[in-house]
Amino acid sequence: MLTKKLFSIIKWSFIIFLFVTSSQTLSSDSNPYITKESNLISDLEVKLNYKINSPAEILTYEPKFDELNIKEQMVISPIFTPDNALDVYKYWIDRANTSVIVQNQYLTQFNSTDWATDSSPVVRSLVDAHNRGVTVRIQINEDSDSDDITGYFLSLGISVRWMGNLASNSDGDYLANTHNKLMIIDDYVTILSSINFSENAFTNNREAGVVVQSSTVANYFKIIFDSDWNDGENPIPSLTQTNFDIKMNLKKKRLDDVYPSHTNISLTNFTGVYNVTLFSNPDNANDVIFHYLNSAKKSIYVSMYTISRPDFNNTLIDLKKANPSLDIRVLISNRRVSTSENENTFTAAQSLVDNLIPVYNSTTDSNKVNGFYHNKYWIIDGKEVFIYSGNWSPRSVSPSKASYTSGEANRDMGIAIHDSNSIASFFKNVWDQDVAVGSEWEIPIGIKQTSFKTAEVVSGVITLSASVTDLNNFDLSYRFNDQNFIEVVDSNNGFSVSFNTIDLPNGINTFEVKAEFNSQVFTDKVDVNIINFDQNSDNWRVLITEIYPNPDPEPDSESEFIELTNSFPFDVLLEGWKIGDNNDLYTFSTNYKIPTYTSIIIARDTTAFENIFSVTADFELNFALANTQDYVQFLNENGDYIDFVSYGIDAFDNSETLDVPGAGLSLQRSPLHIDRNLASDFTINTPDPKGSVPHTSIISTTSPLALLPIFLALGILIIRRNKNNGKN
C-alpha cells in the first residue's frame, strides 16, 4: 500500500508533468513594440572578471522595449483602495471570456492559513474564471510566495511561472524580479496599479491605479508580459501543502462593504480620445519619467510610498531652484516595511523640506485610511498623470546605460495620461483629501539659500537666491566669505542677486544670507568651489592619477588602490563627492577638502597597503578591481562624472579605453594635470602611489585675470620619486 507521503510525491509529479507539457510558449517575433531580440538572457552583455574574490561578472542590461505613445479612443477609470478597487478587480475577472493575465509581486491569503478555505475575492474569481474555461496565467516572484499560492494554483491546473529568485538565479539576470501589478483581461482591459494582492492592500492601504479599455494598450503590456513569461521559471511546488481538494471551490464569504476611509471615491469612467505614453522598467521608465518631471512648468504633486533614489529629490530641488514659482509638494507614507526604506525616505523628505518643498506624512487616524500609503502616482502641471507600479527607487526606476550586479532591476510598468485636465483633477482631488488629513513636515522658520549645493563647482555669472519662511518686516543681506554683509530689498519673501565669480578668489568660498527680525538673526550659508579657468586652454585638475588593479606578488585584497590628485593651486571641497569602481563607491565626508598639490590614496586595506608601500593610505574602501576590464569613476555631489578611466572596456564618457596593465603594474596619468580623454594620458609602470607632485602654479589663487594660456604658462614640474633605477 502506498504511504501518504509517497502518494503526494506521485501526485505532484503528475501535476508538474501536465503543467510543463501544457505550458504555452508564446512568441513575440514581429511585434512592433519590441526593439531588441526576444530572449532576455541573450540581450545581456556579460563581461567576465577573471579574478579571485571579486564578482564573477558585470551585467549590462540592453533594453528590449521602447515606450509607446498613442492617441486614440479609450475608456480610463481611476481606482483607489479601500474605496472601490477590490470591486473593480472582481468585476472584470468575473466577466473574462478568453484570458486573464496577472503579473504581481505576490498573492497572499486574506484571513486563513489554507487557500482552499480562504476568502480572497481576487483568488476566488481567478479560480472561477479558470473553471469556466478562461485561460489564466499568473507570474509572481518566487521569493514573495510565502503562502504558496503557486502550489494551490498548480493543483487546480492554473499556469504559474516565477520571475527569478536572487538566491537561485543561476543565470545572473539583471532583471530578476517582478514588482509589477498588472492584470489584462481578454486582451482588451488593462488594470495597472500599486496594489499587491493582499487583504491589507485592498482594505487598509491607500493604493492607486487605473483601468484602461483599449486593445492597443493591452497589447503593449501583453508583449512585455509574454517576454517575461518565456524567460520565467517553471515552479517546483512545495510539498508542504498537499491536501488541496482539486475539486473544491473557494469557500464563499461576504466581506465588509465599508472599510475605514476619509474619502468616498466612486468609480468614474472617462471616455474619449486620450493621449497616453506606456512605459516599463528597466527598458525605458527612467528616461520617460525624468523627461516629464523636467518639463514641469507650474506644479508637481506626488504621492509615493518610498523615495530611495536621490536623483528624484535632487531633480525636484533643482527644478524649484530654477523656477521658484513651481509648486512642488510630496505626500509620503507615514511608515514603510523596512528600516532602509524608512531611512532613505526620511533623508529624501528632509532634503526636500530643507529646500522649501513641502512634504506631508499620511494620516495615522484609525478612522481614516491609515495603512501604508502605497501609492505611486504624480500629477504635473494639472494635466499630466503618471500611474506606476514602482517606487522612486533605483530598482524600480533603474538608471540607463550602467552596469549592475545580478538582480538589481525590477519589472515595473506605468502609464502617463497627457493633456487631460479632468483626469488630473480627479487624482488631485484624492491627493488633496489625503494631504488634508495628513501632517506636514516642519519647514524651518528663517532664511534659506536656494541656489547651490555644498561643494558645488561654480564659475562665471551666477545667481545667489534666498527664501524667507514665516517672517515679517525683516531685513535681508548677504556676503561672501568674511566680507561685510550687503543689504538687499525683499522681493516676494526672498531675493536674488547676480554676480561674476571673476571678482572672487579661486578655491572654497562661503556664501551667506541673513534675515534680521525683531532683534532675531537668521542665517544660512553654503560652501562652494569657485574655479575660474579658461576651458579652451586648460582642463579640470582634480583627477584620477593612478590605478593598481592586478597586484603581484601581493594579494589583490591587500594592494589594490586608486590615487586621486589635486593639481589646482588651491584646496577643493569634496564633501558628498564619490570615487570607486563600478560596484563600490567611497563618499567623502562632511567638510572634507583635498589640499592643493596633493595626492590621496583610496586602498582596499589601509594597513596592508602601508606595510607594502611605506606610504600612508588616506581612505579604505572594500572594492575589487577586475584584472582584465573595469573602470574607476569620480563623481561630484550630484552624481555627475568628473573623471572616468576605463581599461579593457568601453568608457561611458566617450574617452579612449586604456590598455590593460600586466600583473604588478599600474596605470599612471602623466603629467598629472592633463586630461584629454586619450589613452596616451596614461602610462603603464611600476606602482608609485603619491610619487608624483605638481609643483608650479599656472592659475592665480586670487583672480582669473592672472590666468595665462597653456602655451604661455610655466610648465607643471613633475617630481617623481626614483623608486626604481633609471626611473624619473
XYZ file of C-alpha atoms in Angstrom:
728
model
C 0.000 0.000 0.000
C 1.335 3.472 -0.886
C 2.094 5.727 2.041
C 0.505 9.178 2.157
C 3.882 10.853 1.552
C 4.666 8.648 -1.456
C 1.208 9.285 -2.848
C 1.792 13.042 -2.508
C 5.063 12.813 -4.406
C 3.457 10.832 -7.221
C 0.551 13.290 -7.346
C 2.845 16.310 -7.583
C 4.997 14.615 -10.222
C 1.900 14.043 -12.334
C 0.744 17.661 -11.852
C 4.141 19.033 -12.795
C 4.243 16.781 -15.871
C 0.841 18.038 -17.006
C 1.810 21.654 -16.323
C 5.129 21.523 -18.161
C 3.743 19.687 -21.178
C 0.775 22.032 -21.457
C 2.580 25.345 -20.814
C 2.261 27.816 -23.624
C 5.325 29.008 -25.476
C 4.497 32.451 -26.714
C 6.476 34.237 -29.376
C 6.850 37.997 -29.632
C 8.516 37.930 -33.043
C 7.287 40.583 -35.476
C 5.660 42.665 -32.751
C 6.242 46.365 -33.452
C 6.907 47.344 -29.824
C 9.909 45.053 -29.364
C 13.123 46.837 -30.246
C 15.621 44.081 -29.469
C 15.786 40.300 -29.580
C 13.144 38.483 -27.585
C 15.436 36.399 -25.377
C 16.394 38.413 -22.307
C 19.481 36.371 -21.500
C 20.932 36.866 -24.978
C 20.387 40.605 -24.601
C 22.647 40.828 -21.572
C 26.210 41.796 -22.320
C 28.227 39.624 -19.953
C 31.706 40.811 -19.129
C 33.768 38.374 -17.084
C 36.247 39.473 -14.455
C 38.746 36.651 -14.150
C 39.705 37.404 -10.608
C 39.629 35.635 -7.280
C 37.425 37.123 -4.545
C 35.692 39.518 -6.936
C 32.245 39.482 -8.562
C 32.054 36.825 -11.251
C 30.555 39.121 -13.830
C 29.290 42.563 -14.681
C 25.925 42.610 -16.384
C 24.744 45.367 -18.672
C 21.036 45.216 -19.496
C 20.208 46.021 -23.109
C 16.658 47.439 -23.264
C 14.208 45.284 -25.209
C 11.221 47.587 -25.466
C 10.602 51.194 -26.439
C 7.983 53.329 -24.753
C 4.803 53.721 -26.806
C 2.854 56.940 -27.270
C -0.650 56.593 -28.683
C -3.661 58.851 -29.104
C -6.937 57.037 -29.639
C -10.409 56.358 -28.307
C -10.403 54.581 -24.942
C -12.084 54.414 -21.546
C -9.975 55.302 -18.491
C -11.198 54.618 -14.936
C -9.150 55.616 -11.845
C -9.315 53.182 -8.917
C -8.325 53.569 -5.268
C -8.245 51.374 -2.189
C -10.042 50.889 0.029
C -12.875 52.719 -1.738
C -13.501 50.795 -4.959
C -10.516 48.813 -6.273
C -11.472 45.396 -4.891
C -14.901 45.555 -6.513
C -13.346 46.649 -9.821
C -10.862 43.771 -9.949
C -13.561 41.233 -9.155
C -15.942 42.808 -11.673
C -13.539 42.454 -14.585
C -12.218 38.983 -13.704
C -15.790 37.692 -13.387
C -16.508 38.955 -16.928
C -13.438 37.439 -18.572
C -14.318 35.309 -21.607
C -10.995 34.109 -23.008
C -7.955 35.090 -20.928
C -6.673 36.633 -17.717
C -3.019 37.608 -17.297
C -1.618 38.507 -13.883
C 1.900 39.731 -13.151
C 2.203 40.680 -9.499
C 4.804 40.646 -6.773
C 2.720 38.327 -4.623
C -0.718 36.951 -3.755
C -1.332 36.295 -0.063
C -4.199 34.858 1.955
C -6.917 37.117 3.312
C -7.961 35.528 6.587
C -6.881 31.907 6.730
C -3.927 29.549 6.533
C -5.470 27.370 3.833
C -6.131 28.517 0.281
C -8.985 26.043 -0.055
C -10.985 27.976 2.535
C -9.575 31.475 2.074
C -11.970 34.264 1.120
C -9.771 36.384 -1.157
C -12.223 37.719 -3.774
C -9.450 38.061 -6.361
C -8.235 34.479 -5.967
C -11.802 33.195 -5.832
C -12.617 34.988 -9.097
C -9.442 33.732 -10.777
C -10.315 30.146 -9.844
C -13.886 30.613 -11.058
C -12.600 32.019 -14.358
C -10.336 29.004 -14.822
C -13.193 26.635 -14.033
C -15.358 28.160 -16.761
C -12.616 27.686 -19.378
C -10.784 31.016 -19.295
C -7.015 30.741 -19.840
C -5.404 32.099 -16.667
C -1.666 32.769 -16.445
C -0.033 34.007 -13.241
C 3.550 35.264 -12.864
C 4.848 36.132 -9.390
C 8.130 36.299 -7.517
C 9.342 33.023 -6.081
C 10.784 34.847 -3.075
C 7.459 36.526 -2.323
C 5.267 33.411 -2.420
C 5.131 32.963 1.345
C 1.624 31.454 1.281
C 2.371 29.014 -1.580
C -0.254 30.300 -3.999
C 1.902 28.565 -6.617
C 1.145 25.156 -5.202
C -2.543 25.889 -4.916
C -2.938 27.206 -8.462
C -0.937 24.344 -9.959
C -3.093 21.845 -8.094
C -6.070 23.313 -9.962
C -4.315 23.307 -13.335
C -3.730 27.079 -13.451
C -0.465 28.033 -15.170
C 2.100 29.739 -12.927
C 5.625 30.924 -13.596
C 8.108 32.616 -11.347
C 10.221 35.603 -12.171
C 13.524 34.760 -10.576
C 14.856 34.188 -7.120
C 18.027 36.016 -6.161
C 19.320 33.028 -4.237
C 18.809 30.582 -7.088
C 19.148 32.908 -10.056
C 21.990 30.998 -11.669
C 21.713 32.976 -14.896
C 22.557 36.173 -13.020
C 19.793 38.122 -14.730
C 19.905 41.878 -14.309
C 16.099 41.792 -14.463
C 15.305 39.153 -11.871
C 12.217 40.343 -10.001
C 8.721 41.458 -10.767
C 7.476 44.346 -8.685
C 4.720 44.844 -11.233
C 0.978 44.995 -10.507
C -0.555 44.185 -13.896
C -3.740 42.448 -14.998
C -5.003 42.063 -18.582
C -8.450 40.641 -19.352
C -9.428 39.370 -22.818
C -6.569 41.307 -24.471
C -8.626 44.474 -24.029
C -8.908 45.580 -20.395
C -5.682 46.570 -18.612
C -5.552 47.209 -14.869
C -2.301 48.812 -13.735
C -1.867 49.847 -10.120
C 0.246 49.847 -6.965
C -1.811 47.001 -5.479
C -0.254 43.722 -4.398
C -2.977 41.125 -3.973
C -3.261 41.025 -0.190
C -6.050 41.770 2.264
C -4.159 44.707 3.739
C -3.572 46.278 0.319
C -7.236 46.116 -0.650
C -8.840 47.009 2.677
C -6.395 49.062 4.763
C -3.846 50.746 2.489
C -4.211 53.720 0.213
C -3.391 52.358 -3.242
C -3.980 53.873 -6.662
C -4.390 52.524 -10.157
C -6.214 52.818 -13.430
C -8.366 50.627 -15.681
C -7.883 51.211 -19.402
C -10.176 49.733 -22.037
C -8.025 49.645 -25.178
C -6.689 46.740 -27.213
C -3.590 48.781 -28.140
C -2.726 49.418 -24.502
C -3.390 45.792 -23.582
C -1.271 44.524 -26.471
C 1.731 46.671 -25.495
C 1.826 45.350 -21.947
C 0.968 41.794 -23.026
C 4.023 41.698 -25.300
C 6.278 42.554 -22.374
C 4.487 40.037 -20.161
C 4.907 37.313 -22.795
C 8.640 38.027 -22.921
C 8.876 37.759 -19.135
C 6.740 34.614 -19.202
C 9.041 32.949 -21.727
C 12.081 33.947 -19.673
C 10.452 32.911 -16.397
C 10.952 29.800 -14.330
C 8.677 26.784 -14.191
C 7.941 26.413 -10.463
C 8.864 23.425 -8.359
C 5.934 23.412 -5.922
C 6.460 22.967 -2.208
C 5.408 19.558 -0.873
C 4.382 21.178 2.400
C 0.825 21.700 1.182
C -0.510 18.531 -0.374
C -4.041 18.460 0.972
C -5.678 20.728 -1.589
C -9.005 19.429 -2.812
C -8.659 19.931 -6.558
C -12.427 19.900 -6.999
C -13.118 22.336 -4.164
C -14.049 25.911 -4.928
C -13.014 28.608 -2.501
C -15.293 28.981 0.448
C -17.736 31.839 -0.059
C -17.522 34.648 2.458
C -19.073 38.078 2.405
C -16.520 40.813 3.039
C -17.417 44.083 4.724
C -18.796 46.582 2.251
C -17.200 49.555 4.010
C -13.656 49.973 5.305
C -12.300 52.883 7.362
C -11.812 55.776 4.964
C -11.967 59.567 4.895
C -12.918 59.519 1.209
C -15.847 58.254 -0.802
C -14.365 57.693 -4.244
C -16.926 56.433 -6.702
C -15.954 54.661 -9.893
C -15.776 57.216 -12.697
C -15.301 56.384 -16.370
C -13.565 58.920 -18.616
C -14.415 58.183 -22.251
C -12.823 59.894 -25.226
C -9.683 60.258 -27.306
C -6.720 60.238 -24.941
C -3.016 60.765 -25.469
C -1.053 58.280 -23.344
C 2.519 57.021 -23.032
C 3.129 53.423 -21.976
C 6.467 52.521 -20.410
C 8.283 49.839 -18.432
C 11.301 49.339 -16.218
C 14.172 48.724 -16.774
C 13.717 49.351 -20.501
C 12.640 52.980 -20.675
C 10.987 54.143 -17.434
C 13.991 56.201 -16.343
C 14.038 58.329 -19.488
C 10.267 58.764 -19.685
C 9.790 59.709 -16.038
C 12.646 62.202 -15.790
C 11.793 63.747 -19.161
C 8.333 64.737 -17.988
C 9.425 65.765 -14.493
C 11.969 68.129 -16.017
C 9.298 69.570 -18.322
C 7.137 70.806 -15.419
C 6.272 74.499 -15.581
C 3.583 75.088 -12.927
C 3.230 72.224 -10.457
C 4.223 68.701 -9.409
C 2.125 66.811 -6.840
C 3.478 63.427 -5.771
C 2.003 60.534 -3.786
C 4.761 57.981 -3.211
C 5.306 55.126 -0.772
C 9.081 55.464 -0.618
C 11.798 57.597 -2.215
C 15.208 55.951 -2.126
C 16.870 57.163 -5.326
C 18.461 60.588 -4.647
C 18.053 61.610 -8.291
C 14.362 62.218 -7.621
C 14.659 64.610 -4.696
C 17.682 66.255 -6.349
C 15.648 66.778 -9.525
C 12.760 68.330 -7.613
C 15.163 70.586 -5.711
C 16.901 71.685 -8.913
C 13.558 72.407 -10.577
C 12.491 74.504 -7.592
C 15.736 76.462 -7.645
C 15.458 77.116 -11.361
C 11.798 78.117 -11.078
C 10.876 79.273 -7.541
C 7.222 79.681 -8.566
C 6.961 75.964 -9.428
C 4.600 74.438 -6.838
C 6.096 71.090 -5.758
C 4.511 69.063 -2.942
C 5.112 65.460 -1.890
C 2.895 63.071 0.091
C 4.626 60.008 1.559
C 3.506 57.072 3.662
C 3.739 57.587 7.414
C 5.696 54.316 7.625
C 7.315 51.685 5.457
C 8.097 47.988 5.813
C 11.886 48.006 6.081
C 14.355 50.062 8.081
C 16.292 51.003 4.951
C 13.103 52.241 3.249
C 12.335 54.420 6.254
C 15.877 55.792 6.454
C 16.111 56.541 2.732
C 12.707 58.184 2.577
C 13.413 60.236 5.692
C 16.638 61.501 4.108
C 14.841 62.365 0.874
C 11.985 64.107 2.671
C 14.323 66.118 4.866
C 16.325 67.296 1.864
C 13.108 68.442 0.174
C 11.908 70.279 3.268
C 15.316 71.886 3.719
C 14.885 73.287 0.217
C 11.411 74.641 0.989
C 9.472 71.880 -0.768
C 6.543 70.816 1.451
C 6.368 67.131 2.419
C 3.366 65.502 4.088
C 3.094 62.293 6.104
C -0.079 60.246 5.625
C -2.565 60.071 8.485
C -2.345 57.666 11.427
C -6.007 58.161 12.413
C -7.671 54.737 12.650
C -10.976 56.214 11.450
C -9.368 57.161 8.161
C -7.243 55.326 5.590
C -4.279 54.788 7.893
C -2.410 51.808 6.482
C 0.552 52.084 4.175
C 0.170 54.825 1.592
C 1.495 52.541 -1.102
C 0.606 54.887 -3.989
C 2.934 55.539 -6.906
C 1.358 58.408 -8.843
C 2.153 62.044 -9.577
C 0.449 64.951 -11.347
C 2.311 67.509 -13.477
C 1.003 70.965 -14.443
C -2.592 69.982 -13.729
C -2.849 67.945 -16.926
C -0.369 65.044 -16.829
C -0.954 61.999 -14.600
C 1.557 59.190 -14.114
C 0.307 55.894 -12.641
C 3.119 53.461 -11.887
C 3.689 50.137 -10.156
C 7.142 51.112 -8.900
C 8.553 53.367 -6.221
C 11.048 56.128 -6.842
C 13.926 53.746 -6.205
C 16.985 52.532 -8.149
C 15.370 49.106 -8.589
C 12.042 50.368 -9.941
C 13.343 53.347 -11.911
C 16.695 51.948 -12.978
C 19.288 54.332 -14.429
C 20.068 53.548 -18.049
C 23.427 52.696 -19.617
C 25.099 51.399 -16.483
C 26.406 48.102 -15.151
C 24.878 46.369 -12.181
C 25.228 43.181 -10.219
C 22.701 40.368 -10.509
C 19.083 41.171 -9.846
C 19.248 44.923 -9.358
C 16.237 45.850 -11.508
C 12.522 45.231 -11.058
C 9.953 44.727 -13.745
C 7.545 47.622 -13.305
C 5.070 49.220 -15.687
C 3.422 52.598 -15.970
C 1.100 54.788 -17.979
C 1.248 58.555 -18.437
C -2.007 60.284 -19.352
C -1.318 63.568 -21.148
C -3.346 66.734 -21.672
C -6.300 65.629 -19.580
C -7.338 68.248 -17.050
C -10.333 66.158 -15.995
C -8.388 63.008 -15.089
C -5.612 65.071 -13.491
C -8.241 66.908 -11.438
C -9.743 63.596 -10.302
C -6.396 62.372 -8.960
C -5.587 65.801 -7.489
C -8.878 65.778 -5.574
C -7.933 62.488 -3.889
C -4.418 63.815 -3.258
C -5.863 66.945 -1.620
C -8.101 64.880 0.671
C -5.198 62.661 1.716
C -2.970 65.665 2.404
C -5.732 67.380 4.391
C -5.806 64.567 6.966
C -2.028 64.109 6.989
C 0.671 66.063 8.783
C 3.208 68.428 7.298
C 6.917 68.104 7.904
C 8.213 71.132 9.744
C 9.655 73.769 7.453
C 12.230 75.761 9.411
C 11.439 79.386 10.223
C 14.031 81.772 8.896
C 16.043 82.120 5.720
C 17.421 79.541 3.307
C 19.808 79.992 0.392
C 18.331 78.124 -2.556
C 20.990 78.388 -5.248
C 23.815 75.992 -4.506
C 24.625 72.634 -3.012
C 27.568 72.168 -0.700
C 30.778 71.515 -2.664
C 29.187 72.548 -5.956
C 31.600 73.965 -8.555
C 30.578 77.422 -9.775
C 32.105 79.859 -12.227
C 31.109 82.753 -14.461
C 27.945 84.791 -13.977
C 25.795 83.081 -11.342
C 22.788 83.918 -9.163
C 22.585 83.760 -5.382
C 18.978 83.368 -4.186
C 17.332 83.051 -0.793
C 13.820 82.403 0.536
C 12.300 83.525 3.822
C 9.704 81.482 5.746
C 7.237 82.730 8.395
C 8.915 86.095 8.982
C 7.513 89.608 8.585
C 9.180 93.025 8.495
C 12.635 91.546 8.117
C 15.876 92.970 6.759
C 17.834 90.934 4.203
C 21.524 90.837 3.373
C 24.243 88.571 2.021
C 28.005 88.288 1.914
C 30.885 86.265 0.515
C 33.405 84.773 2.936
C 34.221 87.228 5.742
C 33.291 90.376 3.862
C 30.721 92.826 5.189
C 27.053 91.999 4.636
C 25.393 93.736 1.688
C 21.767 94.768 2.208
C 19.142 93.841 -0.394
C 15.441 94.578 -0.856
C 12.875 91.878 -0.153
C 11.085 90.537 -3.234
C 8.281 88.047 -2.559
C 9.846 86.750 0.661
C 13.359 86.459 -0.639
C 15.875 87.866 -3.057
C 18.148 87.025 -5.977
C 21.417 88.730 -6.890
C 23.712 88.012 -9.818
C 27.475 88.326 -9.764
C 30.561 87.166 -11.620
C 32.928 84.762 -9.891
C 35.802 86.623 -11.548
C 35.566 89.006 -8.579
C 36.111 86.241 -6.021
C 39.165 84.102 -5.238
C 39.559 80.630 -6.666
C 39.000 77.833 -4.185
C 36.493 77.276 -1.400
C 34.162 80.238 -0.875
C 31.337 80.712 1.619
C 28.069 82.303 0.522
C 25.989 83.507 3.483
C 22.486 85.006 3.604
C 20.885 86.743 6.594
C 17.428 87.831 7.746
C 17.029 90.076 10.805
C 13.650 90.217 12.514
C 12.849 91.933 15.849
C 16.434 91.582 17.083
C 16.453 87.937 15.960
C 19.039 86.954 13.370
C 18.586 84.003 10.986
C 21.406 82.940 8.683
C 22.170 80.210 6.207
C 25.381 79.548 4.350
C 26.911 77.158 1.887
C 30.494 76.367 0.908
C 31.142 76.076 -2.825
C 34.166 75.685 -5.081
C 34.871 78.693 -7.278
C 37.187 77.622 -10.053
C 37.865 80.090 -12.836
C 39.892 78.695 -15.696
C 39.834 79.004 -19.455
C 38.202 75.787 -20.623
C 39.548 76.365 -24.137
C 43.144 76.145 -22.985
C 43.068 74.221 -19.724
C 41.191 71.413 -18.037
C 39.745 70.362 -14.680
C 42.570 69.371 -12.357
C 41.265 67.047 -9.638
C 41.775 63.775 -11.467
C 42.240 60.050 -11.102
C 46.004 59.696 -11.473
C 46.862 56.067 -10.688
C 45.038 52.712 -10.691
C 46.567 49.430 -9.493
C 44.182 46.596 -10.476
C 46.386 43.492 -10.618
C 48.944 43.350 -7.796
C 51.814 40.888 -7.939
C 53.129 39.192 -5.894
C 50.945 40.695 -3.151
C 47.268 39.671 -2.889
C 44.693 41.912 -4.572
C 42.900 42.410 -1.268
C 45.994 43.996 0.290
C 47.481 46.065 -2.505
C 44.828 47.444 -4.845
C 44.471 51.215 -4.734
C 43.212 54.303 -6.540
C 45.036 57.620 -6.460
C 43.287 60.999 -6.767
C 45.334 64.188 -7.205
C 44.510 67.874 -6.844
C 46.762 69.806 -9.234
C 44.992 73.107 -8.610
C 46.904 75.716 -6.573
C 44.025 75.839 -4.064
C 42.062 73.415 -1.912
C 38.908 71.817 -3.325
C 35.912 70.844 -1.172
C 34.830 67.247 -1.887
C 32.002 66.817 0.637
C 29.500 64.334 -0.823
C 31.671 63.527 -3.840
C 32.382 59.870 -4.617
C 35.161 57.708 -6.044
C 35.370 53.974 -6.742
C 34.815 51.248 -9.309
C 31.620 50.013 -10.952
C 30.279 48.362 -7.805
C 31.603 50.276 -4.799
C 31.978 53.996 -4.148
C 33.604 55.898 -1.314
C 31.732 59.073 -0.304
C 33.851 61.897 1.051
C 32.663 63.088 4.443
C 31.343 66.449 5.594
C 33.830 69.310 5.185
C 36.494 67.106 3.584
C 38.751 69.082 1.271
C 41.663 67.837 -0.796
C 44.620 70.185 -0.277
C 46.396 71.914 -3.111
C 49.077 69.898 -4.918
C 48.164 66.734 -3.032
C 47.538 63.115 -3.924
C 45.300 60.910 -1.781
C 45.021 57.123 -1.764
C 41.856 55.021 -1.578
C 43.017 51.500 -0.683
C 41.269 48.178 -0.157
C 43.220 47.642 3.073
C 44.954 50.704 4.502
C 47.125 48.777 6.973
C 48.356 46.233 4.436
C 48.868 48.971 1.855
C 51.072 50.992 4.194
C 53.130 47.910 5.080
C 53.748 47.149 1.401
C 54.364 50.648 0.006
C 55.540 52.550 3.109
C 53.044 55.235 2.120
C 50.020 56.374 4.118
C 46.647 55.463 2.634
C 44.001 58.112 3.261
C 40.786 56.132 2.896
C 39.690 52.493 2.869
C 37.043 51.091 0.517
C 36.013 47.455 0.172
C 36.177 47.407 -3.621
C 37.636 44.891 -6.070
C 39.210 45.980 -9.343
C 38.933 43.429 -12.132
C 42.222 42.374 -13.688
C 41.141 42.450 -17.331
C 38.373 45.057 -17.625
C 36.910 47.597 -15.273
C 36.605 51.319 -14.697
C 37.168 53.877 -11.970
C 34.804 56.832 -11.630
C 34.976 60.147 -9.795
C 31.584 61.808 -9.241
C 30.526 65.193 -7.899
C 27.824 65.951 -5.318
C 25.108 65.452 -7.982
C 26.471 62.119 -9.182
C 27.821 63.640 -12.405
C 31.022 62.230 -13.884
C 34.050 64.416 -13.161
C 36.619 61.857 -14.282
C 36.193 58.378 -15.741
C 39.037 55.974 -16.505
C 38.402 52.574 -18.068
C 40.702 49.762 -19.109
C 39.752 46.814 -21.280
C 36.137 48.017 -21.501
C 34.406 50.832 -23.391
C 34.055 54.071 -21.446
C 30.664 55.716 -20.855
C 32.019 59.229 -21.409
C 33.479 58.646 -24.911
C 37.044 58.753 -23.606
C 39.533 56.287 -25.023
C 39.924 52.909 -23.352
C 43.282 52.230 -21.725
C 45.347 49.111 -22.254
C 45.121 46.512 -19.509
C 48.181 46.697 -17.230
C 50.050 43.473 -16.617
C 50.494 41.821 -13.246
C 52.358 44.056 -10.840
C 51.906 47.196 -12.988
C 49.677 50.243 -12.601
C 48.072 52.852 -14.835
C 49.620 56.299 -14.205
C 48.469 59.666 -15.550
C 51.393 61.648 -16.963
C 51.512 64.542 -16.470
C 49.164 64.631 -13.515
C 47.172 67.700 -14.527
C 46.366 66.838 -18.158
C 43.064 65.222 -19.144
C 42.440 64.904 -22.881
C 40.306 61.742 -22.645
C 43.061 59.950 -24.571
C 44.742 56.658 -23.831
C 48.068 58.487 -24.140
C 47.209 60.447 -20.977
C 48.338 57.334 -19.097
C 51.440 55.171 -18.993
C 51.884 51.674 -17.579
C 54.605 51.396 -14.988
C 55.641 50.083 -11.596
C 53.193 51.255 -8.899
C 54.178 54.635 -7.451
C 51.477 55.839 -5.004
C 51.886 59.501 -4.068
C 55.051 59.523 -6.129
C 54.153 62.481 -8.336
C 53.618 66.024 -7.084
C 52.544 69.009 -9.203
C 54.825 71.876 -8.285
C 54.396 75.227 -10.029
C 51.119 77.112 -10.330
C 49.794 78.468 -13.605
C 46.460 79.528 -12.098
C 46.158 82.505 -9.777
C 44.658 81.856 -6.358
C 43.154 85.339 -6.258
C 41.751 86.139 -9.664
C 41.472 84.531 -13.086
C 42.850 87.733 -14.591
C 46.259 86.232 -13.924
C 45.401 83.090 -15.857
C 47.673 82.637 -18.859
C 47.019 80.306 -21.753
C 48.708 76.949 -21.579
C 51.219 77.680 -24.313
C 52.468 80.790 -22.434
C 52.307 79.438 -18.910
C 55.069 77.993 -16.853
C 55.118 74.229 -17.131
C 53.974 71.983 -14.396
C 57.072 70.387 -12.967
C 56.737 66.778 -12.057
C 58.927 65.395 -9.318
C 58.691 61.642 -9.325
C 60.396 59.629 -6.676
C 63.085 57.384 -8.090
C 61.755 54.170 -6.710
C 63.354 52.171 -9.499
C 66.772 52.637 -11.064
C 66.606 54.845 -14.122
C 63.020 55.960 -13.477
C 62.321 59.746 -13.497
